[in-house]
PDB file of C-alpha atoms in Angstrom:
ATOM      1  CA  MET A  24       0.000   0.000   0.000  1.00 57.00           C
ATOM      2  CA  ILE A  25       1.575   3.207  -1.033  1.00 54.00           C
ATOM      3  CA  GLY A  26       0.784   6.042   1.316  1.00 52.00           C
ATOM      4  CA  ALA A  27       1.642   9.620   0.358  1.00 48.00           C
ATOM      5  CA  ALA A  28       4.158   8.238  -2.073  1.00 45.00           C
ATOM      6  CA  LEU A  29       4.818   8.602  -5.782  1.00 47.00           C
ATOM      7  CA  ALA A  30       6.469  11.703  -7.175  1.00 40.00           C
ATOM      8  CA  ALA A  31       4.846  14.421  -5.057  1.00 42.00           C
ATOM      9  CA  LEU A  32       5.812  12.887  -1.756  1.00 40.00           C
ATOM     10  CA  ILE A  33       9.115  11.365  -2.754  1.00 36.00           C
ATOM     11  CA  ALA A  34      10.437  14.846  -3.422  1.00 38.00           C
ATOM     12  CA  VAL A  35      10.182  15.706   0.268  1.00 37.00           C
ATOM     13  CA  VAL A  36      11.336  12.439   1.813  1.00 37.00           C
ATOM     14  CA  LEU A  37      14.745  12.547   3.495  1.00 35.00           C
ATOM     15  CA  VAL A  38      17.274   9.827   2.793  1.00 38.00           C
ATOM     16  CA  ILE A  39      17.958   7.946   6.008  1.00 36.00           C
ATOM     17  CA  SER A  40      21.600   7.743   7.048  1.00 38.00           C
ATOM     18  CA  PRO A  41      23.021   4.228   7.306  1.00 39.00           C
ATOM     19  CA  ALA A  42      23.453   2.806  10.775  1.00 40.00           C
ATOM     20  CA  THR A  43      24.260  -0.463  12.436  1.00 42.00           C
ATOM     21  CA  ALA A  44      21.210  -2.702  12.830  1.00 45.00           C
ATOM     22  CA  ARG A  45      20.250  -4.371  16.061  1.00 51.00           C
ATOM     23  CA  GLN A  46      21.338  -7.987  16.184  1.00 55.00           C
ATOM     24  CA  THR A  47      17.740  -9.233  15.978  1.00 80.00           C
ATOM     25  CA  ASP A  48      16.908  -7.163  12.864  1.00 94.00           C
ATOM     26  CA  ARG A  49      17.579  -8.874   9.560  1.00 96.00           C
ATOM     27  CA  PRO A  50      16.636  -8.473   5.905  1.00 98.00           C
ATOM     28  CA  ILE A  51      15.147 -11.177   3.718  1.00 98.00           C
ATOM     29  CA  VAL A  52      16.106 -10.351   0.136  1.00 98.00           C
ATOM     30  CA  LEU A  53      13.551 -10.706  -2.653  1.00 98.00           C
ATOM     31  CA  PRO A  54      15.899 -11.905  -5.420  1.00 98.00           C
ATOM     32  CA  GLY A  55      15.485 -10.007  -8.677  1.00 97.00           C
ATOM     33  CA  ALA A  56      12.687  -7.752  -7.391  1.00 97.00           C
ATOM     34  CA  THR A  57      12.387  -4.303  -8.975  1.00 96.00           C
ATOM     35  CA  GLY A  58      10.398  -2.958  -6.011  1.00 97.00           C
ATOM     36  CA  THR A  59       8.198  -4.116  -3.182  1.00 97.00           C
ATOM     37  CA  GLU A  60       5.237  -2.758  -1.232  1.00 98.00           C
ATOM     38  CA  GLY A  61       3.028  -5.491   0.225  1.00 98.00           C
ATOM     39  CA  VAL A  62       3.726  -8.338   2.646  1.00 98.00           C
ATOM     40  CA  ALA A  63       1.299 -10.930   4.047  1.00 98.00           C
ATOM     41  CA  ARG A  64       1.467 -13.877   6.434  1.00 98.00           C
ATOM     42  CA  LEU A  65       0.005 -17.201   5.332  1.00 97.00           C
ATOM     43  CA  ASP A  66       0.596 -19.509   8.309  1.00 93.00           C
ATOM     44  CA  GLY A  67       3.487 -20.683  10.450  1.00 94.00           C
ATOM     45  CA  SER A  68       6.512 -18.752   9.210  1.00 96.00           C
ATOM     46  CA  THR A  69       5.417 -18.429   5.555  1.00 98.00           C
ATOM     47  CA  PHE A  70       5.025 -14.985   4.019  1.00 98.00           C
ATOM     48  CA  PHE A  71       4.278 -13.501   0.630  1.00 98.00           C
ATOM     49  CA  ALA A  72       5.685 -10.238  -0.734  1.00 98.00           C
ATOM     50  CA  GLY A  73       4.990  -8.510  -4.022  1.00 98.00           C
ATOM     51  CA  ASP A  74       7.075  -6.866  -6.695  1.00 98.00           C
ATOM     52  CA  LEU A  75       5.159  -3.604  -6.980  1.00 97.00           C
ATOM     53  CA  LEU A  76       5.913  -2.784 -10.610  1.00 96.00           C
ATOM     54  CA  THR A  77       5.620  -6.258 -12.154  1.00 97.00           C
ATOM     55  CA  GLY A  78       2.939  -7.834  -9.958  1.00 98.00           C
ATOM     56  CA  ASP A  79       5.149 -10.884  -9.308  1.00 98.00           C
ATOM     57  CA  ILE A  80       4.787 -12.548  -5.912  1.00 98.00           C
ATOM     58  CA  PHE A  81       7.573 -13.954  -3.741  1.00 98.00           C
ATOM     59  CA  ARG A  82       7.133 -16.631  -1.071  1.00 98.00           C
ATOM     60  CA  GLY A  83       9.492 -17.036   1.849  1.00 98.00           C
ATOM     61  CA  LYS A  84      10.057 -18.268   5.395  1.00 97.00           C
ATOM     62  CA  ILE A  85      11.055 -15.876   8.135  1.00 96.00           C
ATOM     63  CA  THR A  86      12.634 -18.784  10.025  1.00 95.00           C
ATOM     64  CA  LYS A  87      14.939 -19.568   7.104  1.00 96.00           C
ATOM     65  CA  GLY A  88      15.497 -15.963   6.061  1.00 97.00           C
ATOM     66  CA  THR A  89      15.008 -16.751   2.382  1.00 97.00           C
ATOM     67  CA  ALA A  90      12.474 -16.019  -0.348  1.00 98.00           C
ATOM     68  CA  ALA A  91      11.989 -16.965  -3.996  1.00 98.00           C
ATOM     69  CA  LYS A  92       9.659 -15.945  -6.793  1.00 98.00           C
ATOM     70  CA  PHE A  93       6.422 -17.914  -6.503  1.00 98.00           C
ATOM     71  CA  ILE A  94       4.086 -16.230  -9.006  1.00 98.00           C
ATOM     72  CA  ASP A  95       5.158 -14.827 -12.371  1.00 98.00           C
ATOM     73  CA  ALA A  96       2.262 -12.422 -12.824  1.00 98.00           C
ATOM     74  CA  PRO A  97       0.738 -11.674 -16.226  1.00 96.00           C
ATOM     75  CA  ASP A  98       2.088  -8.560 -17.949  1.00 96.00           C
ATOM     76  CA  GLY A  99       0.575  -5.252 -16.865  1.00 97.00           C
ATOM     77  CA  ARG A 100      -0.125  -6.180 -13.265  1.00 98.00           C
ATOM     78  CA  PHE A 101       1.018  -4.357 -10.126  1.00 98.00           C
ATOM     79  CA  ALA A 102       1.212  -5.682  -6.564  1.00 98.00           C
ATOM     80  CA  ALA A 103       0.505  -3.271  -3.709  1.00 98.00           C
ATOM     81  CA  GLY A 104      -1.044  -4.423  -0.398  1.00 98.00           C
ATOM     82  CA  MET A 105      -2.027  -8.054   0.041  1.00 98.00           C
ATOM     83  CA  LYS A 106      -3.563 -10.530   2.476  1.00 98.00           C
ATOM     84  CA  ALA A 107      -3.396 -14.338   2.561  1.00 98.00           C
ATOM     85  CA  ASP A 108      -6.312 -16.515   3.695  1.00 97.00           C
ATOM     86  CA  SER A 109      -4.808 -19.681   5.164  1.00 95.00           C
ATOM     87  CA  SER A 110      -8.142 -21.504   5.452  1.00 95.00           C
ATOM     88  CA  ASP A 111      -9.248 -20.959   1.850  1.00 96.00           C
ATOM     89  CA  LYS A 112      -5.665 -20.998   0.492  1.00 97.00           C
ATOM     90  CA  LEU A 113      -6.170 -17.714  -1.342  1.00 98.00           C
ATOM     91  CA  LEU A 114      -3.947 -14.662  -1.762  1.00 98.00           C
ATOM     92  CA  PHE A 115      -5.681 -11.318  -2.413  1.00 98.00           C
ATOM     93  CA  VAL A 116      -3.542  -8.594  -4.035  1.00 98.00           C
ATOM     94  CA  ALA A 117      -4.305  -4.918  -4.643  1.00 98.00           C
ATOM     95  CA  GLY A 118      -3.397  -3.819  -8.166  1.00 98.00           C
ATOM     96  CA  GLY A 119      -2.467  -0.165  -7.600  1.00 98.00           C
ATOM     97  CA  PRO A 120      -2.915   2.143 -10.634  1.00 97.00           C
ATOM     98  CA  THR A 121      -4.468  -0.595 -12.776  1.00 98.00           C
ATOM     99  CA  GLY A 122      -7.725  -0.233 -10.809  1.00 98.00           C
ATOM    100  CA  GLN A 123      -7.685  -4.007 -10.382  1.00 98.00           C
ATOM    101  CA  GLY A 124      -7.590  -6.640  -7.656  1.00 98.00           C
ATOM    102  CA  TYR A 125      -6.291 -10.193  -8.011  1.00 98.00           C
ATOM    103  CA  VAL A 126      -6.783 -13.539  -6.304  1.00 98.00           C
ATOM    104  CA  TYR A 127      -4.229 -16.353  -6.526  1.00 98.00           C
ATOM    105  CA  SER A 128      -4.004 -19.879  -5.135  1.00 98.00           C
ATOM    106  CA  THR A 129      -1.496 -20.059  -2.287  1.00 98.00           C
ATOM    107  CA  ARG A 130      -0.985 -23.756  -3.103  1.00 97.00           C
ATOM    108  CA  THR A 131      -0.017 -23.443  -6.762  1.00 98.00           C
ATOM    109  CA  GLY A 132       0.260 -19.702  -7.477  1.00 98.00           C
ATOM    110  CA  ALA A 133      -2.339 -20.036 -10.219  1.00 98.00           C
ATOM    111  CA  PRO A 134      -4.603 -17.031 -10.913  1.00 98.00           C
ATOM    112  CA  VAL A 135      -8.099 -17.582  -9.500  1.00 98.00           C
ATOM    113  CA  ARG A 136      -9.956 -14.307 -10.187  1.00 98.00           C
ATOM    114  CA  SER A 137      -9.314 -10.720 -11.224  1.00 98.00           C
ATOM    115  CA  TYR A 138     -11.528  -7.661 -10.809  1.00 98.00           C
ATOM    116  CA  GLN A 139     -11.647  -4.281 -12.558  1.00 98.00           C
ATOM    117  CA  PHE A 140     -12.807  -2.042  -9.733  1.00 98.00           C
ATOM    118  CA  GLN A 141     -12.100   1.177 -11.661  1.00 98.00           C
ATOM    119  CA  SER A 142     -10.959   1.756 -15.228  1.00 97.00           C
ATOM    120  CA  PRO A 143      -8.239   4.326 -15.920  1.00 94.00           C
ATOM    121  CA  PRO A 144      -8.150   7.170 -16.895  1.00 96.00           C
ATOM    122  CA  THR A 145     -10.613   7.433 -13.996  1.00 97.00           C
ATOM    123  CA  PRO A 146      -8.361   8.251 -11.006  1.00 98.00           C
ATOM    124  CA  THR A 147      -7.711   5.075  -9.033  1.00 98.00           C
ATOM    125  CA  PHE A 148      -5.115   3.377  -6.887  1.00 98.00           C
ATOM    126  CA  ILE A 149      -6.173   0.045  -5.384  1.00 98.00           C
ATOM    127  CA  ASN A 150      -3.939   0.095  -2.346  1.00 98.00           C
ATOM    128  CA  ASP A 151      -4.629  -2.551   0.269  1.00 98.00           C
ATOM    129  CA  VAL A 152      -6.742  -5.525   1.305  1.00 98.00           C
ATOM    130  CA  ALA A 153      -8.491  -6.745   4.459  1.00 98.00           C
ATOM    131  CA  LEU A 154     -10.071 -10.142   5.058  1.00 97.00           C
ATOM    132  CA  SER A 155     -13.413 -10.624   6.790  1.00 96.00           C
ATOM    133  CA  LYS A 156     -15.295 -13.842   7.484  1.00 92.00           C
ATOM    134  CA  ASN A 157     -17.276 -13.424   4.255  1.00 95.00           C
ATOM    135  CA  GLY A 158     -14.732 -12.058   1.811  1.00 98.00           C
ATOM    136  CA  ALA A 159     -12.123  -9.389   1.110  1.00 98.00           C
ATOM    137  CA  TRP A 160     -12.202  -5.570   1.165  1.00 98.00           C
ATOM    138  CA  PHE A 161     -10.027  -3.396  -1.112  1.00 98.00           C
ATOM    139  CA  THR A 162      -9.235   0.299  -0.622  1.00 98.00           C
ATOM    140  CA  ASP A 163      -8.909   2.926  -3.346  1.00 98.00           C
ATOM    141  CA  SER A 164      -6.648   5.875  -2.496  1.00 98.00           C
ATOM    142  CA  ALA A 165      -8.139   8.037  -5.259  1.00 98.00           C
ATOM    143  CA  GLN A 166     -11.864   7.331  -4.723  1.00 98.00           C
ATOM    144  CA  ALA A 167     -14.179   7.585  -1.696  1.00 98.00           C
ATOM    145  CA  LEU A 168     -15.050   3.945  -2.274  1.00 98.00           C
ATOM    146  CA  LEU A 169     -14.301   0.491  -0.919  1.00 98.00           C
ATOM    147  CA  TYR A 170     -14.770  -2.713  -2.905  1.00 98.00           C
ATOM    148  CA  PHE A 171     -15.921  -6.020  -1.423  1.00 98.00           C
ATOM    149  CA  VAL A 172     -15.344  -9.433  -2.996  1.00 98.00           C
ATOM    150  CA  PRO A 173     -17.554 -12.153  -1.437  1.00 98.00           C
ATOM    151  CA  VAL A 174     -16.028 -15.586  -0.829  1.00 98.00           C
ATOM    152  CA  VAL A 175     -18.423 -18.527  -0.462  1.00 97.00           C
ATOM    153  CA  ASP A 176     -17.144 -22.004   0.436  1.00 96.00           C
ATOM    154  CA  GLY A 177     -13.610 -20.951  -0.447  1.00 96.00           C
ATOM    155  CA  VAL A 178     -14.577 -19.629  -3.900  1.00 98.00           C
ATOM    156  CA  PRO A 179     -14.312 -15.896  -4.672  1.00 98.00           C
ATOM    157  CA  SER A 180     -17.360 -14.444  -6.399  1.00 98.00           C
ATOM    158  CA  SER A 181     -17.114 -13.359 -10.022  1.00 98.00           C
ATOM    159  CA  SER A 182     -18.613  -9.996  -9.023  1.00 98.00           C
ATOM    160  CA  PHE A 183     -17.912  -7.383  -6.359  1.00 98.00           C
ATOM    161  CA  ARG A 184     -19.833  -4.791  -4.343  1.00 98.00           C
ATOM    162  CA  THR A 185     -18.932  -1.096  -4.129  1.00 98.00           C
ATOM    163  CA  LEU A 186     -19.376   0.797  -0.845  1.00 98.00           C
ATOM    164  CA  THR A 187     -19.592   4.597  -0.986  1.00 98.00           C
ATOM    165  CA  LEU A 188     -17.906   6.309   1.965  1.00 98.00           C
ATOM    166  CA  THR A 189     -19.235   9.321   3.852  1.00 98.00           C
ATOM    167  CA  GLY A 190     -17.731  11.365   6.667  1.00 98.00           C
ATOM    168  CA  PRO A 191     -13.963  11.825   7.162  1.00 98.00           C
ATOM    169  CA  ALA A 192     -13.053   8.663   5.217  1.00 98.00           C
ATOM    170  CA  ALA A 193     -14.536  10.305   2.100  1.00 98.00           C
ATOM    171  CA  ASP A 194     -11.935  13.110   2.117  1.00 98.00           C
ATOM    172  CA  LEU A 195     -10.002  13.031  -1.173  1.00 98.00           C
ATOM    173  CA  SER A 196      -7.902  16.152  -0.627  1.00 97.00           C
ATOM    174  CA  GLY A 197      -4.623  14.255  -0.198  1.00 95.00           C
ATOM    175  CA  ALA A 198      -2.327  12.835  -2.869  1.00 94.00           C
ATOM    176  CA  PHE A 199      -3.136   9.429  -1.347  1.00 95.00           C
ATOM    177  CA  ASN A 200      -6.148   8.954   0.898  1.00 98.00           C
ATOM    178  CA  ASN A 201      -7.648   5.653   2.087  1.00 98.00           C
ATOM    179  CA  ASN A 202      -4.897   3.082   2.392  1.00 98.00           C
ATOM    180  CA  GLY A 203      -4.431   0.315   4.980  1.00 98.00           C
ATOM    181  CA  ILE A 204      -7.552  -1.528   6.110  1.00 98.00           C
ATOM    182  CA  GLN A 205      -8.602  -4.111   8.705  1.00 98.00           C
ATOM    183  CA  ALA A 206     -11.974  -5.735   9.362  1.00 97.00           C
ATOM    184  CA  ILE A 207     -13.277  -5.919  12.948  1.00 96.00           C
ATOM    185  CA  ARG A 208     -16.413  -7.167  14.705  1.00 94.00           C
ATOM    186  CA  GLY A 209     -16.761 -10.050  12.271  1.00 89.00           C
ATOM    187  CA  GLY A 210     -16.572  -7.714   9.298  1.00 94.00           C
ATOM    188  CA  ALA A 211     -19.379  -5.406  10.434  1.00 96.00           C
ATOM    189  CA  MET A 212     -16.895  -2.550  10.885  1.00 98.00           C
ATOM    190  CA  LEU A 213     -13.641  -1.583   9.212  1.00 98.00           C
ATOM    191  CA  VAL A 214     -10.635   0.404  10.412  1.00 98.00           C
ATOM    192  CA  VAL A 215      -9.247   2.360   7.461  1.00 98.00           C
ATOM    193  CA  ALA A 216      -6.005   4.348   7.482  1.00 98.00           C
ATOM    194  CA  HIS A 217      -6.154   7.754   5.781  1.00 98.00           C
ATOM    195  CA  SER A 218      -2.681   8.661   4.536  1.00 98.00           C
ATOM    196  CA  GLY A 219      -3.540  12.237   3.584  1.00 97.00           C
ATOM    197  CA  ASN A 220      -4.873  13.152   7.024  1.00 98.00           C
ATOM    198  CA  GLY A 221      -2.627  10.886   9.120  1.00 98.00           C
ATOM    199  CA  VAL A 222      -5.565   9.342  10.967  1.00 98.00           C
ATOM    200  CA  LEU A 223      -7.537   6.122  11.314  1.00 98.00           C
ATOM    201  CA  ASN A 224     -11.249   6.075  10.557  1.00 98.00           C
ATOM    202  CA  LEU A 225     -13.885   3.609  11.749  1.00 98.00           C
ATOM    203  CA  VAL A 226     -16.191   2.676   8.858  1.00 98.00           C
ATOM    204  CA  ASP A 227     -19.576   0.952   8.937  1.00 98.00           C
ATOM    205  CA  ALA A 228     -19.256  -1.875   6.405  1.00 98.00           C
ATOM    206  CA  THR A 229     -22.968  -1.652   5.513  1.00 98.00           C
ATOM    207  CA  THR A 230     -23.584   2.091   5.214  1.00 98.00           C
ATOM    208  CA  GLY A 231     -20.091   3.514   4.550  1.00 98.00           C
ATOM    209  CA  ALA A 232     -20.500   6.076   7.341  1.00 98.00           C
ATOM    210  CA  SER A 233     -17.233   6.875   9.092  1.00 98.00           C
ATOM    211  CA  THR A 234     -15.810   8.591  12.149  1.00 98.00           C
ATOM    212  CA  THR A 235     -12.214   9.383  13.078  1.00 98.00           C
ATOM    213  CA  ILE A 236     -10.683   7.332  15.899  1.00 98.00           C
ATOM    214  CA  ALA A 237      -9.767   9.852  18.605  1.00 98.00           C
ATOM    215  CA  GLY A 238      -6.259  10.138  20.007  1.00 98.00           C
ATOM    216  CA  VAL A 239      -4.530   8.312  17.152  1.00 98.00           C
ATOM    217  CA  SER A 240      -2.166  10.545  15.168  1.00 98.00           C
ATOM    218  CA  VAL A 241      -0.266   8.618  12.483  1.00 98.00           C
ATOM    219  CA  PRO A 242       1.439  10.922   9.956  1.00 98.00           C
ATOM    220  CA  ASN A 243       2.372   9.135   6.707  1.00 98.00           C
ATOM    221  CA  VAL A 244       0.302   6.110   7.701  1.00 98.00           C
ATOM    222  CA  ASP A 245       0.375   3.271   5.201  1.00 98.00           C
ATOM    223  CA  GLY A 246      -0.444  -0.359   6.006  1.00 98.00           C
ATOM    224  CA  ILE A 247      -2.128  -1.328   9.277  1.00 98.00           C
ATOM    225  CA  LEU A 248      -2.600  -4.585  11.159  1.00 98.00           C
ATOM    226  CA  ILE A 249      -4.852  -5.454  14.101  1.00 97.00           C
ATOM    227  CA  LYS A 250      -3.979  -8.429  16.284  1.00 87.00           C
ATOM    228  CA  GLY A 251      -5.236  -9.627  19.633  1.00 81.00           C
ATOM    229  CA  GLY A 252      -8.543  -7.834  19.194  1.00 82.00           C
ATOM    230  CA  ARG A 253      -7.483  -4.221  19.848  1.00 94.00           C
ATOM    231  CA  GLU A 254      -3.710  -4.014  19.322  1.00 97.00           C
ATOM    232  CA  LEU A 255      -3.032  -2.048  16.156  1.00 98.00           C
ATOM    233  CA  PHE A 256       0.239  -1.708  14.228  1.00 98.00           C
ATOM    234  CA  ALA A 257       0.473   1.315  11.909  1.00 98.00           C
ATOM    235  CA  VAL A 258       3.320   1.570   9.401  1.00 98.00           C
ATOM    236  CA  GLN A 259       4.375   5.221   9.024  1.00 98.00           C
ATOM    237  CA  ASN A 260       6.397   5.069   5.837  1.00 98.00           C
ATOM    238  CA  ALA A 261       8.385   8.326   5.560  1.00 97.00           C
ATOM    239  CA  ASN A 262       8.889   8.249   9.351  1.00 98.00           C
ATOM    240  CA  ASN A 263      10.607   4.841   9.087  1.00 98.00           C
ATOM    241  CA  LEU A 264       8.679   3.338  11.979  1.00 98.00           C
ATOM    242  CA  VAL A 265       5.774   1.162  13.062  1.00 98.00           C
ATOM    243  CA  SER A 266       3.658   2.679  15.823  1.00 98.00           C
ATOM    244  CA  VAL A 267       1.729   0.384  18.167  1.00 98.00           C
ATOM    245  CA  TRP A 268      -1.666   1.428  19.562  1.00 98.00           C
ATOM    246  CA  LYS A 269      -4.241   0.038  21.978  1.00 98.00           C
ATOM    247  CA  LEU A 270      -7.771   0.743  20.795  1.00 98.00           C
ATOM    248  CA  GLU A 271     -10.678   1.158  23.193  1.00 97.00           C
ATOM    249  CA  THR A 272     -13.388  -1.485  23.278  1.00 96.00           C
ATOM    250  CA  ASP A 273     -15.672   0.695  21.150  1.00 96.00           C
ATOM    251  CA  PHE A 274     -12.820   1.384  18.684  1.00 97.00           C
ATOM    252  CA  LEU A 275     -13.573   5.117  18.871  1.00 97.00           C
ATOM    253  CA  ALA A 276     -10.319   6.058  20.610  1.00 98.00           C
ATOM    254  CA  GLY A 277      -6.805   4.736  21.036  1.00 98.00           C
ATOM    255  CA  THR A 278      -3.608   5.174  23.030  1.00 98.00           C
ATOM    256  CA  GLN A 279      -0.086   4.798  21.721  1.00 98.00           C
ATOM    257  CA  LYS A 280       1.947   2.092  23.460  1.00 97.00           C
ATOM    258  CA  LYS A 281       5.298   2.232  21.669  1.00 97.00           C
ATOM    259  CA  THR A 282       7.115   2.648  18.377  1.00 98.00           C
ATOM    260  CA  ILE A 283       9.210   0.074  16.563  1.00 98.00           C
ATOM    261  CA  THR A 284      11.991   1.156  14.258  1.00 97.00           C
ATOM    262  CA  SER A 285      15.175  -0.198  12.729  1.00 97.00           C
ATOM    263  CA  PRO A 286      18.210   1.221  10.935  1.00 97.00           C
ATOM    264  CA  LEU A 287      17.266  -1.241   8.189  1.00 98.00           C
ATOM    265  CA  PHE A 288      13.933   0.461   7.513  1.00 98.00           C
ATOM    266  CA  GLN A 289      13.937   2.400   4.247  1.00 98.00           C
ATOM    267  CA  PHE A 290      10.430   3.720   3.638  1.00 98.00           C
ATOM    268  CA  PRO A 291       8.482   0.736   5.062  1.00 98.00           C
ATOM    269  CA  THR A 292       4.941   0.308   3.796  1.00 98.00           C
ATOM    270  CA  THR A 293       3.179  -2.806   5.145  1.00 98.00           C
ATOM    271  CA  VAL A 294       3.541  -5.270   7.998  1.00 98.00           C
ATOM    272  CA  ALA A 295       2.751  -8.893   8.867  1.00 98.00           C
ATOM    273  CA  ARG A 296       3.058 -10.403  12.343  1.00 97.00           C
ATOM    274  CA  PHE A 297       4.626 -13.742  13.288  1.00 96.00           C
ATOM    275  CA  GLY A 298       4.256 -14.047  17.063  1.00 94.00           C
ATOM    276  CA  GLY A 299       6.969 -11.892  18.573  1.00 94.00           C
ATOM    277  CA  ARG A 300       8.330 -10.820  15.190  1.00 96.00           C
ATOM    278  CA  LEU A 301       7.163  -8.457  12.481  1.00 98.00           C
ATOM    279  CA  ALA A 302       7.908  -8.715   8.774  1.00 98.00           C
ATOM    280  CA  VAL A 303       7.953  -5.241   7.202  1.00 98.00           C
ATOM    281  CA  ALA A 304       8.107  -4.489   3.465  1.00 98.00           C
ATOM    282  CA  ASN A 305      10.906  -2.043   2.560  1.00 97.00           C
ATOM    283  CA  ALA A 306       9.637  -0.012  -0.411  1.00 98.00           C
ATOM    284  CA  LYS A 307      12.612   2.399  -0.713  1.00 98.00           C
ATOM    285  CA  PHE A 308      10.521   5.186  -2.227  1.00 96.00           C
ATOM    286  CA  ASP A 309      13.041   7.615  -0.747  1.00 96.00           C
ATOM    287  CA  THR A 310      15.193   6.725  -3.795  1.00 96.00           C
ATOM    288  CA  GLY A 311      12.496   7.956  -6.175  1.00 94.00           C
ATOM    289  CA  PHE A 312       9.525   6.511  -8.022  1.00 88.00           C
ATOM    290  CA  PRO A 313      10.059   4.098  -9.557  1.00 90.00           C
ATOM    291  CA  PRO A 314      12.630   3.363  -6.845  1.00 95.00           C
ATOM    292  CA  THR A 315      16.237   3.198  -8.031  1.00 95.00           C
ATOM    293  CA  ALA A 316      17.505   0.805  -5.353  1.00 97.00           C
ATOM    294  CA  THR A 317      19.159  -2.337  -6.663  1.00 95.00           C
ATOM    295  CA  GLN A 318      17.865  -4.637  -3.897  1.00 97.00           C
ATOM    296  CA  PHE A 319      14.533  -4.991  -2.155  1.00 98.00           C
ATOM    297  CA  GLU A 320      13.727  -6.924   0.971  1.00 98.00           C
ATOM    298  CA  VAL A 321      11.395  -7.681   3.853  1.00 98.00           C
ATOM    299  CA  ILE A 322      12.825  -6.614   7.219  1.00 98.00           C
ATOM    300  CA  VAL A 323      12.235  -8.878  10.232  1.00 98.00           C
ATOM    301  CA  VAL A 324      12.218  -7.095  13.610  1.00 98.00           C
ATOM    302  CA  ARG A 325      11.131  -7.889  17.147  1.00 94.00           C
ATOM    303  CA  ARG A 326       7.762  -6.412  18.031  1.00 89.00           C
TER     304      ARG A 326
END
């Protein structure tokens, strides 16, 4: 999920000085990748990460510290945020400026479905994905819309539903707006990160009405992750950190608990959790867009 990235933001991002990493921090290289943006946990220690500009998908193990190309995506695809469903063995991938979303088999890597949520030149950037018990939600950073793909008995529907947002989540004044997303309360509500405003909004999954979660300030917010019910991880890309928040039981307010950073972070964008460790995608948009770095990786840090 790109948050406040691309050319307008890259121009103001500072290059982070090199430093010595903590002993527990380590990179997992995505061999041959031309960029990366999304990372997702499948089960155990298995993760997926995407090549942003080609749409290819890598599979790796954080315990082994290695990854290899798993899916050679069809030409013209992008790979932004993603989520893996371990029960249905499906990988959902946001297609960025294509206006598309993709579903792959996590067993074989075969394409399962694709969706054209918006058709360029209509402004669109399909940025991230959240799983609920009934399907998958996709955000669009250029539209005040969310897209829902139903999944029935492990099979994604051939059609999707569009949810129109109202309230603060409908603000399109930023270069990038709605970004990271997580489903809560069985999918009845959604927490959606707004990159332009540096906030989190609570969205009704039926009506699209939204309200800002009080007390949570997250400048440059990108991907988010909720674990343990109310513990939220927010990747703040240009800040090179992951902030950790405790949300109230009504999800209308939150308190910051700590920040996680690493000298290895270089414009992180999304996060996946593996027990006491986090896997964070290193997008390196501080080098430009497209990024000019010669190596891309997922950084593993202690949470």
